[in-house]
PDB file of C-alpha atoms and ligand atoms in Angstrom:
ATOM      1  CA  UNK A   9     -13.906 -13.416  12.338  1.00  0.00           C
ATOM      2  CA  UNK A  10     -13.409 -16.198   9.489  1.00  0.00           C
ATOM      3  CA  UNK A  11     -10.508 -17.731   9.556  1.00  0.00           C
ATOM      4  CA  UNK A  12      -8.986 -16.519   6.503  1.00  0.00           C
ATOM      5  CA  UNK A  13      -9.155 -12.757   6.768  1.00  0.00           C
ATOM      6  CA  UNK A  14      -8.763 -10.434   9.755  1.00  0.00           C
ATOM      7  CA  UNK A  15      -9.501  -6.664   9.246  1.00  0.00           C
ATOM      8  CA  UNK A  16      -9.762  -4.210  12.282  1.00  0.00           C
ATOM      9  CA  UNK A  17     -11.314  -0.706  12.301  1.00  0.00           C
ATOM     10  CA  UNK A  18      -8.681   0.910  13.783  1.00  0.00           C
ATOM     11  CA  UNK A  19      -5.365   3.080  13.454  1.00  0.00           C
ATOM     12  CA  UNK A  20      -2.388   1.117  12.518  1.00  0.00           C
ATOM     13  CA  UNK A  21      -0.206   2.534  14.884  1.00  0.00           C
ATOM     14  CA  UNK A  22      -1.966   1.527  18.499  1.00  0.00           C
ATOM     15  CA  UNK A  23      -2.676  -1.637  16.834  1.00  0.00           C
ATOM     16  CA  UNK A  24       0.898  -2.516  15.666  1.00  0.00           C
ATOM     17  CA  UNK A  25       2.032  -1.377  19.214  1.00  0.00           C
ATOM     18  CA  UNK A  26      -0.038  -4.199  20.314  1.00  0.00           C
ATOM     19  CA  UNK A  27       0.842  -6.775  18.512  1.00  0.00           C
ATOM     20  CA  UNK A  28       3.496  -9.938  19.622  1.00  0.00           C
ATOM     21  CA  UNK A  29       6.918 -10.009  17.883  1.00  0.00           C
ATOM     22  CA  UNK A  30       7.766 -11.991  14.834  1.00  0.00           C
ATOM     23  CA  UNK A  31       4.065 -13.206  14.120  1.00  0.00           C
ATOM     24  CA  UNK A  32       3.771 -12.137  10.340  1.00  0.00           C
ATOM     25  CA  UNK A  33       5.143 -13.234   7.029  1.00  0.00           C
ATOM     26  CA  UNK A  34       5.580 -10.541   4.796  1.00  0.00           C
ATOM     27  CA  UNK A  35       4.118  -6.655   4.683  1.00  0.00           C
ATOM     28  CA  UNK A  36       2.372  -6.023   1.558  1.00  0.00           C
ATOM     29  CA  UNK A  37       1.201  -2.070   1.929  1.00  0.00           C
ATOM     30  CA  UNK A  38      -0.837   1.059   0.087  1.00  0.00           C
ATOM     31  CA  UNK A  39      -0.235   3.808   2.630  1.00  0.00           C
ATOM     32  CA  UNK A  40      -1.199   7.105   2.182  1.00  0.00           C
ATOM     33  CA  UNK A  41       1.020   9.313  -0.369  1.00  0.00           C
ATOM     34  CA  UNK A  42       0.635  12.844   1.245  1.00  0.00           C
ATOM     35  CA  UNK A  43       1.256  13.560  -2.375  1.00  0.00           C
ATOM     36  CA  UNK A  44      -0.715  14.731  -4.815  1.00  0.00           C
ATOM     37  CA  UNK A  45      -0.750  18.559  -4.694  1.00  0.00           C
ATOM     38  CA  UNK A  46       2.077  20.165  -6.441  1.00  0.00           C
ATOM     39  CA  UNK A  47       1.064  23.704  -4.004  1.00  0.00           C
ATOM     40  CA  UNK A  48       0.679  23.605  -0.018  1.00  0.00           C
ATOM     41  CA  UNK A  49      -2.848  24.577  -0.589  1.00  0.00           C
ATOM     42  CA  UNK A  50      -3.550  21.595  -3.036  1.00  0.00           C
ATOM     43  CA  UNK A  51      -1.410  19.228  -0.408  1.00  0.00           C
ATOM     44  CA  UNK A  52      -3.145  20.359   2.398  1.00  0.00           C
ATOM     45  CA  UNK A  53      -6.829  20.213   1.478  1.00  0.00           C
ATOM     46  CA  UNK A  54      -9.023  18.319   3.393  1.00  0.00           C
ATOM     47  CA  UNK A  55     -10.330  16.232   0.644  1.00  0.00           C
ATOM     48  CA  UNK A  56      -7.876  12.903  -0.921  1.00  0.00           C
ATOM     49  CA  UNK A  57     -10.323  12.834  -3.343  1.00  0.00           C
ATOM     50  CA  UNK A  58     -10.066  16.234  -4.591  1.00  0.00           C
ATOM     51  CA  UNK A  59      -5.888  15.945  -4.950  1.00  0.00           C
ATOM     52  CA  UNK A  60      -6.112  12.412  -6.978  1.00  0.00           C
ATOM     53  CA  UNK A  61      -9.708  12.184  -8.714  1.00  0.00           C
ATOM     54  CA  UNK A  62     -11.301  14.907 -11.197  1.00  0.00           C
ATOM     55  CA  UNK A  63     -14.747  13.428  -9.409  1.00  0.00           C
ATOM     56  CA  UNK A  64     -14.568  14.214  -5.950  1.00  0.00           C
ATOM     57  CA  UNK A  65     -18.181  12.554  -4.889  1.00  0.00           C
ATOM     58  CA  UNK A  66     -17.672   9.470  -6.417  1.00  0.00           C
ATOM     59  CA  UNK A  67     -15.344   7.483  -3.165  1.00  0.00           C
ATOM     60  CA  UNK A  68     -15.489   8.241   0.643  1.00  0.00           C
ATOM     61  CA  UNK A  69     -13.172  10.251   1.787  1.00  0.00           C
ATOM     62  CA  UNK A  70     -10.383   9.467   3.627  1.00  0.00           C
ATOM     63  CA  UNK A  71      -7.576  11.241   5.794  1.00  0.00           C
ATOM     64  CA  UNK A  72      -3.716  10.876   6.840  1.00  0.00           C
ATOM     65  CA  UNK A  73      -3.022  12.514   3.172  1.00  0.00           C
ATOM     66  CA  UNK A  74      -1.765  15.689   4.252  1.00  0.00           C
ATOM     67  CA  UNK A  75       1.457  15.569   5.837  1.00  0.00           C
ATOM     68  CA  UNK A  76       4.552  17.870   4.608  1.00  0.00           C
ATOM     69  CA  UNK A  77       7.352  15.805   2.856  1.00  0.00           C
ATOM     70  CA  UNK A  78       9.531  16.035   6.054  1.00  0.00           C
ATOM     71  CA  UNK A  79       6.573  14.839   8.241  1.00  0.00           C
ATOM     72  CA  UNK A  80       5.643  12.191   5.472  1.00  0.00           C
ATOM     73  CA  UNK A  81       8.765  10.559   5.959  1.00  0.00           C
ATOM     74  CA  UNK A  82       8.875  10.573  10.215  1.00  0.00           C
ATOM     75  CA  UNK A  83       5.683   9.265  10.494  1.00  0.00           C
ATOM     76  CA  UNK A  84       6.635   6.313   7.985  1.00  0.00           C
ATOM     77  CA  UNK A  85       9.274   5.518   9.611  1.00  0.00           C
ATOM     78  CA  UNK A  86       7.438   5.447  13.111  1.00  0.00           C
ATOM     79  CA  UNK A  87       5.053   3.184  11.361  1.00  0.00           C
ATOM     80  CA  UNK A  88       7.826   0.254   9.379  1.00  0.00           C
ATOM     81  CA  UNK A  89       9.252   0.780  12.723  1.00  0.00           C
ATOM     82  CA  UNK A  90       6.908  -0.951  14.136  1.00  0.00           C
ATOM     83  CA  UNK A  91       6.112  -3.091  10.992  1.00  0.00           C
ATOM     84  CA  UNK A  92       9.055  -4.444  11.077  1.00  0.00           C
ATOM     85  CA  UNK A  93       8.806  -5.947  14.902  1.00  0.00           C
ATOM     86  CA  UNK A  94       6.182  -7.690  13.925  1.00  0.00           C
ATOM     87  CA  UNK A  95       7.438  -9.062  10.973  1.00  0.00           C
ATOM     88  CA  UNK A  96       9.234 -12.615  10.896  1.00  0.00           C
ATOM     89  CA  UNK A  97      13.250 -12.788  10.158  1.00  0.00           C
ATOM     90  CA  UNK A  98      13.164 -12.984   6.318  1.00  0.00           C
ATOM     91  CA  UNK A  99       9.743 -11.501   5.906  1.00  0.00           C
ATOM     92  CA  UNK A 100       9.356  -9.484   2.426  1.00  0.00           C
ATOM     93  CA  UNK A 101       8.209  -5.848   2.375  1.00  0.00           C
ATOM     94  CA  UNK A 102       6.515  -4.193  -0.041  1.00  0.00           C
ATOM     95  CA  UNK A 103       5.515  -0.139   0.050  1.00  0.00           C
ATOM     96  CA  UNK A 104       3.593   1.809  -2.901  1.00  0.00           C
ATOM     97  CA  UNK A 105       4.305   5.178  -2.826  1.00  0.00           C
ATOM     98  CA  UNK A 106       4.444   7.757  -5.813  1.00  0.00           C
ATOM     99  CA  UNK A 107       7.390  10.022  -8.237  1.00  0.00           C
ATOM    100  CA  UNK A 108       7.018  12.668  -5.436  1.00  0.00           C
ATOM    101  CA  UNK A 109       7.644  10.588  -1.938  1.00  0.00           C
ATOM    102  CA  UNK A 110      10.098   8.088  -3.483  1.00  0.00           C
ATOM    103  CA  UNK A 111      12.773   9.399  -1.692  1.00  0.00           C
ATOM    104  CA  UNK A 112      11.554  10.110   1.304  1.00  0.00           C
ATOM    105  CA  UNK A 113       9.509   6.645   1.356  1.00  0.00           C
ATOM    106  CA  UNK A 114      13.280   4.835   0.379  1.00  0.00           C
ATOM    107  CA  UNK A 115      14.614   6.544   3.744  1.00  0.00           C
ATOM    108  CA  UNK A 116      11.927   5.867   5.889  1.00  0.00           C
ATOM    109  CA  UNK A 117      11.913   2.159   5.034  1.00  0.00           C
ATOM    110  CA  UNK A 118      15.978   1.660   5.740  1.00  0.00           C
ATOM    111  CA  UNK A 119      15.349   3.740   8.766  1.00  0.00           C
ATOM    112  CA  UNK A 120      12.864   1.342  10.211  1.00  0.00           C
ATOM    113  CA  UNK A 121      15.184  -1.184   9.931  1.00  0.00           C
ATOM    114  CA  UNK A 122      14.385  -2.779   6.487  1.00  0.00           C
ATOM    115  CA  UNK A 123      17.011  -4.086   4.269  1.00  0.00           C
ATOM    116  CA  UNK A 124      16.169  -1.642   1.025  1.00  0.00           C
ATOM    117  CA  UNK A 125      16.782  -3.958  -2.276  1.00  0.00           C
ATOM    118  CA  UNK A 126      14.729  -2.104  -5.452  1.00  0.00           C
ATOM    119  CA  UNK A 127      11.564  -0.909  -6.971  1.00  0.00           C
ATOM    120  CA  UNK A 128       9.214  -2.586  -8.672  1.00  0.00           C
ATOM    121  CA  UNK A 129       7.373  -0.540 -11.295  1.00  0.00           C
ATOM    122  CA  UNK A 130       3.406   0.178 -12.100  1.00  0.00           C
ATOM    123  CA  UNK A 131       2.810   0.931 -15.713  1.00  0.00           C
ATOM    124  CA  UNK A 132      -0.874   2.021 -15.144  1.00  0.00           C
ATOM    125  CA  UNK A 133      -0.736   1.998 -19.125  1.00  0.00           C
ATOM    126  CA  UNK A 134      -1.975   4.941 -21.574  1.00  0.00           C
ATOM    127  CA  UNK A 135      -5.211   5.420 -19.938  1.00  0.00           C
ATOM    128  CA  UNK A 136      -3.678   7.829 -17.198  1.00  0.00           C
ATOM    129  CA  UNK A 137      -3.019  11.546 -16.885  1.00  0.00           C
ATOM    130  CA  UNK A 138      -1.449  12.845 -20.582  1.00  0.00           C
ATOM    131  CA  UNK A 139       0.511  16.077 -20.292  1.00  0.00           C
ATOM    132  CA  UNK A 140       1.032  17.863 -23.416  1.00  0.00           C
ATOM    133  CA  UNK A 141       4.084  18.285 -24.270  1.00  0.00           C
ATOM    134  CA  UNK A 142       5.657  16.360 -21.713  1.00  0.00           C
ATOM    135  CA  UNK A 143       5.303  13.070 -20.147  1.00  0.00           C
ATOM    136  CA  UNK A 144       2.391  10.639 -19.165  1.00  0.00           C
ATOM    137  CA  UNK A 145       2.316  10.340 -15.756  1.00  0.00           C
ATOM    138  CA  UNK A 146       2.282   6.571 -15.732  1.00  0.00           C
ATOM    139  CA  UNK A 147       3.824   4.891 -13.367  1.00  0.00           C
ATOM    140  CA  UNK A 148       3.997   4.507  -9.771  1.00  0.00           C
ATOM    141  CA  UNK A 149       6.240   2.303  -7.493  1.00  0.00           C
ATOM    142  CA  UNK A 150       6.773  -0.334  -4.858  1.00  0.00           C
ATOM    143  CA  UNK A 151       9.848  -0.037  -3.117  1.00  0.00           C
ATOM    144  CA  UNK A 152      10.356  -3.699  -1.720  1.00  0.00           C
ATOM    145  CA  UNK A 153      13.054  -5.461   0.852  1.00  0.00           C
ATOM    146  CA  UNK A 154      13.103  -7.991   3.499  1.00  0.00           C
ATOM    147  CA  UNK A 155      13.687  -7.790   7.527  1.00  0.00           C
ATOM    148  CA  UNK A 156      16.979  -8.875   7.038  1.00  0.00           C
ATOM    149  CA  UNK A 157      17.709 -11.959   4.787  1.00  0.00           C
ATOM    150  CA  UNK A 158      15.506 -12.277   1.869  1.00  0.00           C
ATOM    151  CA  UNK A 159      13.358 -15.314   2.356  1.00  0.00           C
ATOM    152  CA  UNK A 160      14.290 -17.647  -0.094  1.00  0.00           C
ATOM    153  CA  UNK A 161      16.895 -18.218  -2.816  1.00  0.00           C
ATOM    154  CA  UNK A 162      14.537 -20.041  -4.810  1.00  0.00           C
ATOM    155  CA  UNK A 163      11.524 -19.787  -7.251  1.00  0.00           C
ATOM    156  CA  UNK A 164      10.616 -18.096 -10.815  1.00  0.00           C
ATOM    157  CA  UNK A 165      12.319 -15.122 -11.702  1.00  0.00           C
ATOM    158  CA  UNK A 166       9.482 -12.344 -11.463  1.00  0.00           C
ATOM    159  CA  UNK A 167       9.560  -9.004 -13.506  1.00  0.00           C
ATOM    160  CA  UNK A 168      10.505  -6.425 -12.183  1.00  0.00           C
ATOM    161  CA  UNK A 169       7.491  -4.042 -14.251  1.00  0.00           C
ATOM    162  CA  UNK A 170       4.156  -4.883 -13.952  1.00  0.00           C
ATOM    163  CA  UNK A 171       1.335  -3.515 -16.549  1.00  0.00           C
ATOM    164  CA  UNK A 172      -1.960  -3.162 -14.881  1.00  0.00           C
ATOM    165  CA  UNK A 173      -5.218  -0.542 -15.926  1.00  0.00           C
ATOM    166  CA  UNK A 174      -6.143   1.324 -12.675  1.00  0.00           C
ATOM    167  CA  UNK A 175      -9.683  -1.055 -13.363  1.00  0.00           C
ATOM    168  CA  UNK A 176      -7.872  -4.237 -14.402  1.00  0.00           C
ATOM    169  CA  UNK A 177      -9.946  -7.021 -12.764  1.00  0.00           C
ATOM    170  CA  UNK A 178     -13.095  -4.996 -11.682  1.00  0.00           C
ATOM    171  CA  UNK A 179     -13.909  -1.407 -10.825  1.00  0.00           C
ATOM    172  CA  UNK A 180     -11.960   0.424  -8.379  1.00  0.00           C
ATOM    173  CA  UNK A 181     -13.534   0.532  -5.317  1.00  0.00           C
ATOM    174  CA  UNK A 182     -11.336   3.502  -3.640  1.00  0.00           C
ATOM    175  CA  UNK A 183      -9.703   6.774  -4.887  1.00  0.00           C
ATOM    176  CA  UNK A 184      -6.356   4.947  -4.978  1.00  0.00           C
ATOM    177  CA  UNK A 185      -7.627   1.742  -4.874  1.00  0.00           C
ATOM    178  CA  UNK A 186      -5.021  -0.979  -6.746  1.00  0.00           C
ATOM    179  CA  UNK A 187      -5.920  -3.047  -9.119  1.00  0.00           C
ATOM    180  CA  UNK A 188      -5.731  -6.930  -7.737  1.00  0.00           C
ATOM    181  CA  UNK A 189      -4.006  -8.769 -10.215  1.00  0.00           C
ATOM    182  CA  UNK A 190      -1.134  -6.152  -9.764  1.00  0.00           C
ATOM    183  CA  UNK A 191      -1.214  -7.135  -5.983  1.00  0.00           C
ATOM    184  CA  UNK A 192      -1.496 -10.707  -7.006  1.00  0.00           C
ATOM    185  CA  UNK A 193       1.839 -10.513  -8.999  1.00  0.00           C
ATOM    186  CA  UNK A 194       3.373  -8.944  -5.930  1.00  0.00           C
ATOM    187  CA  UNK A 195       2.246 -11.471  -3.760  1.00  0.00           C
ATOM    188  CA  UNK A 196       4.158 -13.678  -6.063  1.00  0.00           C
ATOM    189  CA  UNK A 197       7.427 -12.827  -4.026  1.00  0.00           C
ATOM    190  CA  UNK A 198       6.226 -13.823  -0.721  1.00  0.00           C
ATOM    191  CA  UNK A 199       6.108 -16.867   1.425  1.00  0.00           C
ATOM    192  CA  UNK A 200       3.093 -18.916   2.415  1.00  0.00           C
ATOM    193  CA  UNK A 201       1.876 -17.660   5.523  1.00  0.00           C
ATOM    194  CA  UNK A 202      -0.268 -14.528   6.700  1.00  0.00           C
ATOM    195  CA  UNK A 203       0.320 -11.426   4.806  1.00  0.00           C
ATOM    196  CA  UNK A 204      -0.317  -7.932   6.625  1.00  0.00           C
ATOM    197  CA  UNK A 205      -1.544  -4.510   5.169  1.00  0.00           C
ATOM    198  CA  UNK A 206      -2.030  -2.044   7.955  1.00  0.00           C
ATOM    199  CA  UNK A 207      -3.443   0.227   5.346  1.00  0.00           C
ATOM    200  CA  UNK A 208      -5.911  -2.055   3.733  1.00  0.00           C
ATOM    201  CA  UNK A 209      -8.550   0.768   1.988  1.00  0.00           C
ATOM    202  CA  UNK A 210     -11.092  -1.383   0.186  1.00  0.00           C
ATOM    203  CA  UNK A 211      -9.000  -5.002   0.662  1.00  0.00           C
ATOM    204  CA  UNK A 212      -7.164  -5.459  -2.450  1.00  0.00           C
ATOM    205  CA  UNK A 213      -4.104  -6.527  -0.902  1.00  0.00           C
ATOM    206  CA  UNK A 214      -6.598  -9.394   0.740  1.00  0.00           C
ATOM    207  CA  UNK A 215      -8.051 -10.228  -1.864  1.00  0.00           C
ATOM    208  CA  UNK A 216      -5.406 -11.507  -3.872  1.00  0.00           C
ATOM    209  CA  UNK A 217      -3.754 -12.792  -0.778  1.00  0.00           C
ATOM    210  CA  UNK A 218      -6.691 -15.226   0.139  1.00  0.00           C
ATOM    211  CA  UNK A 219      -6.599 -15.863  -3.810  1.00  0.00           C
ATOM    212  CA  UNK A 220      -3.416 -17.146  -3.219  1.00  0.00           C
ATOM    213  CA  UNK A 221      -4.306 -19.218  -0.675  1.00  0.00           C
ATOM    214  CA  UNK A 222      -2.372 -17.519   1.986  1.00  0.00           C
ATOM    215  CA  UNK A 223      -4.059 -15.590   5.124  1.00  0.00           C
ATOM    216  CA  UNK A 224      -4.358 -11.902   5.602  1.00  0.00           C
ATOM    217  CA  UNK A 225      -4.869  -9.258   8.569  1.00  0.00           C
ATOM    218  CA  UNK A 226      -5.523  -5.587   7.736  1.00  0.00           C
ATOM    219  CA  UNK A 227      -6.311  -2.588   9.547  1.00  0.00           C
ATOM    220  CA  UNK A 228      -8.586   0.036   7.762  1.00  0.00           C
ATOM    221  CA  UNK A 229      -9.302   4.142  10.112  1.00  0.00           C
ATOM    222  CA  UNK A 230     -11.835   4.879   7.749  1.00  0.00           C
ATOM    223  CA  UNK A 231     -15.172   2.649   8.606  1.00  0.00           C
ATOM    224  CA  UNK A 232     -16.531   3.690   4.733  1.00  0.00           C
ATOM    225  CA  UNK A 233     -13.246   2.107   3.477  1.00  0.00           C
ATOM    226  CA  UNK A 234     -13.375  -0.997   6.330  1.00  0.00           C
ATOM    227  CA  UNK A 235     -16.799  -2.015   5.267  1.00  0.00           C
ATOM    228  CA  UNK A 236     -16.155  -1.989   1.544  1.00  0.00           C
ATOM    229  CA  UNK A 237     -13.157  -3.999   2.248  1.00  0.00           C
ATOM    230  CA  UNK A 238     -15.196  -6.676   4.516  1.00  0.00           C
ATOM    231  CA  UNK A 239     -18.088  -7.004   2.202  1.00  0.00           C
ATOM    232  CA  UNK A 240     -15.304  -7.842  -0.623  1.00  0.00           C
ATOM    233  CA  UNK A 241     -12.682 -10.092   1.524  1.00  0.00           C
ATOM    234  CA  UNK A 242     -16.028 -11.606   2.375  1.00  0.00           C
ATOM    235  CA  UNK A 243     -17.349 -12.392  -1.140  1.00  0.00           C
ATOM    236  CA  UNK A 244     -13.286 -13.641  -2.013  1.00  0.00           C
ATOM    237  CA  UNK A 245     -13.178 -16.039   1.078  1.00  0.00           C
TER     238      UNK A 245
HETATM  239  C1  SAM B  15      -3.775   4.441  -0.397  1.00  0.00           C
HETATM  240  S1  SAM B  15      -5.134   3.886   0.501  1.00  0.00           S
HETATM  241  C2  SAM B  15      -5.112   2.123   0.289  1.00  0.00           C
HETATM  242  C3  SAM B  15      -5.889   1.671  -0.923  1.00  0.00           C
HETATM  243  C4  SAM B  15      -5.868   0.163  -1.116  1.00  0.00           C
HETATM  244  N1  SAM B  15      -4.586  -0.289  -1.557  1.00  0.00           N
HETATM  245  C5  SAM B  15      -6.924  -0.287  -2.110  1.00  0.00           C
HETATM  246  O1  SAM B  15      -6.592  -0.890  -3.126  1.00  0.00           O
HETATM  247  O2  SAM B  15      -8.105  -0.027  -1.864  1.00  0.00           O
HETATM  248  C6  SAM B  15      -4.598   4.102   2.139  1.00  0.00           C
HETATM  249  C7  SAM B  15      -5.648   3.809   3.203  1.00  0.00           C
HETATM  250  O3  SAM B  15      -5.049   3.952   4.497  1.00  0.00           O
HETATM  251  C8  SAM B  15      -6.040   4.429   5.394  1.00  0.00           C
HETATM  252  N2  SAM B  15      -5.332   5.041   6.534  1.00  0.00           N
HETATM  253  C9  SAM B  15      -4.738   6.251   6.587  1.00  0.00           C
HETATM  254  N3  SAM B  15      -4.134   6.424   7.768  1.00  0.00           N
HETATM  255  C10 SAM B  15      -4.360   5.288   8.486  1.00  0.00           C
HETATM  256  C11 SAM B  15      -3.974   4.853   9.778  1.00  0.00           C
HETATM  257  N4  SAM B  15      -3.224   5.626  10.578  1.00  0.00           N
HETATM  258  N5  SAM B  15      -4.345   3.613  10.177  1.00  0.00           N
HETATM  259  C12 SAM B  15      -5.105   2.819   9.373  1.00  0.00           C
HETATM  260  N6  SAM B  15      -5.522   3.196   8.135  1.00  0.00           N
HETATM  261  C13 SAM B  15      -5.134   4.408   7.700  1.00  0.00           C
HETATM  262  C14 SAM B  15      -6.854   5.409   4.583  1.00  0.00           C
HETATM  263  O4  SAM B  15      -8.149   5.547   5.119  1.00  0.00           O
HETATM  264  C15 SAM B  15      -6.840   4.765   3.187  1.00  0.00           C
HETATM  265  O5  SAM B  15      -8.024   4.029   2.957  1.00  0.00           O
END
């Protein structure tokens, strides 16, 4: 493996499980919404793609998308859980999740053991989802804290909004792939050190971490999504 990127083919879980205490800097982390669908049918679906993309064929598929809003939020917190183990004292956190899981997502991450201290906001700008009559859906959010003590008292003041195009800095590579220089401002917040995504998708969260010059380990279930995200860490490195 180089030495500047890590990413396993795996399920986050086991792999978290296996990991040694207090080895990471900061969690930087696109998990799966289970969102999407307004209707159990919609939510349910087999295909992510189908829920969040009016072109179904055009990314791989990929699963863990389909969890009630109850279940959503146990099996978040069973995953910060273990984030947060591995995590160093003072390490930043950082979780995307949508309007609909919010809640549940702000829960989950106090649950786990995270100190919960705001949302940062996505304005994905004009070019998303109109709705006459009402409002754009336009924004989503990171919900963001620290394993106990935030690391530093120190450095610029960063906004607290960030406005990023879904395809600011290159084509998305995956249905809810994130745009890199959004991840790049988040990175912002964190220490030097190794930054960990156990939900990597196509690597944007690496990318912009090895742009920063720090190091990054990711874990990736779906091998489509693990492969894109190699061939792209590797072309960053
Ligand atoms: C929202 S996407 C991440 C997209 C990423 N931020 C990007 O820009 O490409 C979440 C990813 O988590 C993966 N995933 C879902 N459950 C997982 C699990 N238990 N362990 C590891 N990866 C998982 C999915 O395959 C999906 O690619």
């Amino acid at each position: 493996m180089p030495m500047k990127w890590q990413l396993h083919n795996v399920d986050a879980i086991p792999w978290l499980i296996d990991q040694s205490s207090d080895d990471y800097d900061a969690l930087v982390t696109d998990p799966p919404y289970s969102s999407g669908g307004l209707h159990a049918g919609a939510r349910t679906s087999d295909s992510a793609n189908a829920k969040y993309i009016n072109d179904p064929g055009k990314y791989p598929e990929f699963t863990g998308e389909n969890r009630d809003q109850f279940s959503h939020m146990q099996w978040s917190t069973l995953w910060l859980t273990h984030a947060h183990r591995v995590l160093r004292a003072g390490a930043p956190v950082m979780v995307f999740t949508d309007w609909r899981q919010l809640p549940v997502m702000t829960s989950a991450l106090q649950a786990a053991g995270f100190t919960w201290r705001g949302i940062v906001v996505w304005d994905k700008t004009e070019g998303v989802r109109p709705q006459k009559g009402r409002f754009r859906q336009q924004s989503e959010f990171v919900i963001w804290g620290s394993k106990g003590k935030w690391h530093s008292s120190d450095g610029p003041v960063l906004p607290g909004v960030f406005r990023h195009s879904v395809t600011a800095g290159g084509p998305k590579m995956h249905t809810t792939g994130k745009p890199v220089p959004l991840m790049s401002d988040l990175i912002k917040a964190c220490p030097s050190g190794t930054i960990l995504d156990p939900f990597a998708g196509s690597g944007s969260t690496g990318l912009a971490a090895i742009r920063s010059g720090r190091f990054f380990v990711g874990c990736e279930r779906e091998e489509a999504y693990f492969n894109i995200a190699c061939e792209r860490l590797s072309n960053t490195a």
